[in-house]
Coordinates of C-alpha atoms and ligand atoms in Angstrom, one line a residue:
M20 CA 0.0 0.0 0.0
R21 CA 1.3 3.5 -0.9
K22 CA 1.9 5.5 2.2
Q23 CA 2.6 9.1 2.9
F24 CA 5.7 10.1 4.8
V25 CA 7.3 13.3 6.0
V26 CA 11.1 13.2 6.6
I27 CA 12.3 16.1 8.7
G28 CA 16.1 16.8 8.6
L29 CA 17.9 15.9 5.5
G30 CA 21.4 15.0 6.8
R31 CA 22.9 11.7 5.5
F32 CA 20.4 9.6 7.5
G33 CA 17.2 11.6 6.6
T34 CA 18.2 11.8 3.0
S35 CA 18.8 8.1 2.7
V36 CA 15.4 7.3 4.3
A37 CA 13.6 9.8 2.1
K38 CA 15.2 8.6 -1.1
T39 CA 14.6 4.9 -0.3
L40 CA 11.0 5.4 0.6
T41 CA 10.4 7.3 -2.7
S42 CA 12.2 4.6 -4.7
L43 CA 9.9 2.1 -3.1
G44 CA 6.9 3.9 -4.5
H45 CA 5.8 6.0 -1.5
E46 CA 4.9 9.6 -1.3
V47 CA 7.6 11.6 0.6
L48 CA 7.5 15.2 1.8
A49 CA 11.2 16.1 2.6
L50 CA 11.7 19.0 4.9
D51 CA 14.8 20.9 6.0
K52 CA 15.6 24.4 7.1
N53 CA 18.7 24.4 5.0
E54 CA 18.1 25.5 1.4
Q55 CA 21.0 23.5 0.0
A56 CA 19.8 20.3 1.6
V57 CA 16.3 20.8 0.1
H58 CA 17.8 21.6 -3.3
D59 CA 19.9 18.5 -3.3
I60 CA 17.0 16.2 -2.7
M61 CA 14.4 18.0 -4.8
N62 CA 14.4 15.6 -7.8
D63 CA 14.4 12.4 -5.7
V64 CA 11.3 12.9 -3.6
T65 CA 7.6 13.8 -4.1
Q66 CA 8.0 17.3 -2.6
A67 CA 10.9 19.1 -0.9
V68 CA 10.3 22.1 1.2
Q69 CA 12.6 24.5 3.0
A70 CA 11.1 25.3 6.4
D71 CA 11.9 25.3 10.1
A72 CA 9.9 22.3 11.4
R73 CA 9.7 23.8 14.9
E74 CA 7.0 26.1 13.5
E75 CA 3.7 24.4 14.0
D76 CA 1.8 26.6 11.6
T77 CA 4.2 25.7 8.8
L78 CA 3.7 22.0 9.5
R79 CA -0.1 22.5 9.6
A80 CA 0.0 24.5 6.3
L81 CA 1.9 21.6 4.7
G82 CA -0.8 19.2 5.8
V83 CA 1.7 17.1 7.8
R84 CA -1.0 16.0 10.3
N85 CA -2.7 13.9 7.6
L86 CA 0.4 11.9 6.8
D87 CA 0.9 8.3 7.9
V88 CA 4.4 8.3 9.1
A89 CA 6.9 11.0 10.2
V90 CA 10.6 10.6 10.5
V91 CA 12.5 13.1 12.7
A92 CA 16.1 12.8 11.5
I93 CA 17.6 15.9 13.1
G94 CA 20.7 15.0 15.0
D95 CA 22.7 17.9 16.5
D96 CA 19.8 20.1 17.6
L97 CA 18.4 18.1 20.5
E98 CA 15.8 20.6 21.4
A99 CA 14.4 20.8 17.9
N100 CA 14.4 17.0 17.7
I101 CA 12.4 16.6 20.9
L102 CA 10.1 19.5 20.3
I103 CA 9.2 18.4 16.7
T104 CA 8.6 14.8 17.8
L105 CA 6.3 16.0 20.5
M106 CA 4.4 18.3 18.1
L107 CA 4.0 15.6 15.5
K108 CA 2.5 13.2 18.1
E109 CA 0.2 15.9 19.4
M110 CA -1.0 16.5 15.8
G111 CA -2.1 12.9 15.7
I112 CA 0.4 11.4 13.3
P113 CA 0.0 7.6 13.9
Y114 CA 3.6 6.6 13.6
V115 CA 6.5 8.9 14.5
V116 CA 10.1 7.6 14.2
A117 CA 12.8 9.7 15.9
K118 CA 16.5 9.5 15.7
A119 CA 18.3 9.5 19.0
R120 CA 21.9 10.4 19.9
S121 CA 22.1 8.6 23.2
A122 CA 20.1 6.3 25.5
Q123 CA 19.0 9.2 27.6
H124 CA 17.8 11.1 24.6
G125 CA 16.0 7.9 23.5
K126 CA 14.3 7.8 26.9
V127 CA 13.0 11.3 26.5
L128 CA 11.7 10.5 23.1
E129 CA 9.9 7.4 24.4
K130 CA 8.3 9.4 27.2
I131 CA 6.9 12.0 24.8
G132 CA 5.3 9.3 22.6
A133 CA 7.7 8.5 19.8
D134 CA 6.6 5.2 18.3
K135 CA 10.0 4.1 17.2
I136 CA 13.4 5.3 18.2
V137 CA 16.4 4.6 16.1
Y138 CA 20.1 5.0 16.8
P139 CA 21.6 4.8 13.3
E140 CA 25.3 4.9 14.2
Q141 CA 24.9 2.3 17.0
D142 CA 22.6 0.1 15.0
M143 CA 24.9 0.0 12.1
G144 CA 27.9 -0.8 14.3
I145 CA 26.1 -3.6 16.0
R146 CA 25.0 -5.1 12.6
L147 CA 28.4 -4.8 11.2
A148 CA 30.0 -6.5 14.2
N149 CA 27.5 -9.3 14.1
N150 CA 28.2 -9.8 10.5
L151 CA 31.9 -9.9 11.0
I152 CA 31.9 -12.5 13.7
R153 CA 29.1 -14.6 12.4
T154 CA 30.6 -18.1 12.7
N155 CA 27.6 -20.1 11.8
V156 CA 28.8 -20.7 8.2
M157 CA 31.5 -23.4 8.1
D158 CA 31.8 -23.9 4.4
F159 CA 30.0 -23.1 1.2
I160 CA 30.0 -24.0 -2.5
E161 CA 28.8 -21.3 -4.9
L162 CA 26.2 -22.5 -7.3
S163 CA 25.5 -19.2 -9.0
L164 CA 25.9 -15.6 -8.3
D165 CA 23.1 -15.7 -5.8
F166 CA 22.7 -19.3 -4.7
S167 CA 25.1 -21.4 -2.7
I168 CA 25.2 -24.6 -0.7
F169 CA 26.2 -23.7 2.8
E170 CA 27.1 -25.7 5.8
I171 CA 25.9 -24.0 8.9
I172 CA 25.9 -24.8 12.6
A173 CA 22.2 -25.3 13.5
P174 CA 21.1 -22.0 15.0
S175 CA 20.2 -22.5 18.7
K176 CA 16.6 -21.4 18.0
F177 CA 16.2 -24.5 15.7
V178 CA 17.4 -27.0 18.2
G179 CA 14.7 -29.4 19.5
K180 CA 12.4 -28.7 16.5
T181 CA 11.7 -30.6 13.4
I182 CA 12.3 -29.3 9.9
G183 CA 8.5 -29.3 9.4
N184 CA 7.9 -27.3 12.6
L185 CA 10.4 -24.7 11.6
N186 CA 8.7 -24.2 8.2
L187 CA 12.2 -23.3 6.8
R188 CA 11.2 -23.3 3.2
A189 CA 8.3 -20.9 3.6
L190 CA 9.8 -18.6 6.3
Y191 CA 13.4 -18.4 5.2
K192 CA 13.4 -19.8 1.6
I193 CA 16.0 -22.3 2.5
N194 CA 16.1 -26.0 1.6
V195 CA 17.8 -28.4 3.9
V196 CA 19.5 -31.1 1.8
A197 CA 21.3 -32.9 4.5
I198 CA 22.0 -32.9 8.3
K199 CA 25.4 -34.0 9.6
K200 CA 25.0 -35.5 13.0
G201 CA 28.5 -35.9 14.6
K202 CA 31.3 -37.2 12.5
E203 CA 29.7 -40.5 11.5
R204 CA 26.1 -39.9 10.6
I205 CA 24.6 -37.9 7.9
V206 CA 20.9 -37.7 7.0
I207 CA 20.5 -37.0 3.3
A208 CA 17.3 -35.3 2.1
P209 CA 15.8 -35.1 5.6
G210 CA 12.0 -35.3 5.9
A211 CA 9.7 -32.9 7.7
N212 CA 9.9 -35.1 10.8
E213 CA 13.6 -34.9 11.2
L214 CA 14.6 -33.4 14.5
I215 CA 17.4 -30.8 14.7
E216 CA 19.7 -31.4 17.6
E217 CA 22.5 -29.4 19.2
K218 CA 25.7 -29.3 17.2
D219 CA 24.0 -30.5 14.1
I220 CA 25.5 -29.2 10.9
L221 CA 22.8 -28.2 8.3
V222 CA 23.7 -28.5 4.7
I223 CA 21.4 -26.0 3.0
V224 CA 20.7 -24.5 -0.4
C225 CA 19.7 -20.9 -0.4
N226 CA 20.1 -17.4 -1.6
K227 CA 22.9 -15.5 0.2
K228 CA 20.3 -12.9 1.4
A229 CA 18.2 -15.6 3.0
L230 CA 21.2 -16.7 5.0
E231 CA 21.6 -13.3 6.5
K232 CA 18.0 -13.6 7.9
L233 CA 18.6 -16.8 9.8
P234 CA 18.9 -16.5 13.6
D235 CA 22.3 -17.2 15.2
Ligands
ATP397 P1 23.4 12.8 9.7 O1 24.3 12.0 10.6 O2 22.2 12.0 9.3 O3 24.2 13.3 8.5 P2 23.2 14.7 11.8 O4 22.9 13.7 12.9 O5 24.6 15.3 11.8 O6 22.9 14.1 10.4 P3 22.1 17.3 11.7 O7 23.1 17.7 10.6 O8 22.2 17.9 13.0 O9 22.1 15.7 11.8 O10 20.7 17.5 11.1 C1 20.2 17.0 9.9 C2 19.5 18.0 9.1 O11 18.4 18.5 9.9 C3 20.3 19.2 8.7 O12 20.3 19.3 7.3 C4 19.6 20.4 9.3 O13 19.6 21.5 8.5 C5 18.2 19.9 9.6 N1 17.5 20.6 10.7 C6 18.0 20.9 11.9 N2 17.1 21.6 12.6 C7 16.0 21.7 11.8 C8 14.7 22.3 12.0 N3 14.3 22.9 13.1 N4 13.8 22.2 10.9 C9 14.2 21.6 9.8 N5 15.4 21.0 9.6 C10 16.3 21.1 10.6

């Protein structure tokens, strides 16, 4: 469904959110007090406006209150970030996402009603670190640019469940072609009733993207 967004603050984060939403087919009003920032994004969003978002009248004149989602992407100016988040919630926007600098800042945003609080730098750092130390994949054979056969240590969330229970093909788009159980035993083409046990090695065929979605 096509949704209507307003993105306030067109730094690197806000710009990237606004452009991505537009490229996904949504309507995006991009707002910044800085003329250059507005000019730079003009051709990549539905509407770009130069305005100070602390001015409630301006937000009302732009019809912001009727939009589905607001993203407050102002970083340095804490006061503006908090005030604008509060105003947007008071206007009745159903879903307001605010960018926080610190845990304390996040707490304030939560108290004033932000529906989602993001910490872009921290989140990116955590994701990268997890990616770097992900040890689940033991080996792989590339079948094509996208698909590979991987050997992964069974994620702990899978242990004690059957392949059927986990609904792996539907949920993660992965096919389990074999399960190595210790050094001696291997179950080829396991059926839906096959139980996954601790330390099992799963031999799977899947898209690399699907692999990233698997739990650790
Ligand atoms: P990033 O890390 O995403 O690049 P940042 O955290 O450094 O950004 P800032 O540069 O502080 O964030 O703010 C992002 C944008 O928000 C700036 O382009 C700034 O002009 C804009 N901005 C700040 N205050 C307001 C305001 N009151 N109304 C509209 N835009 C604002």
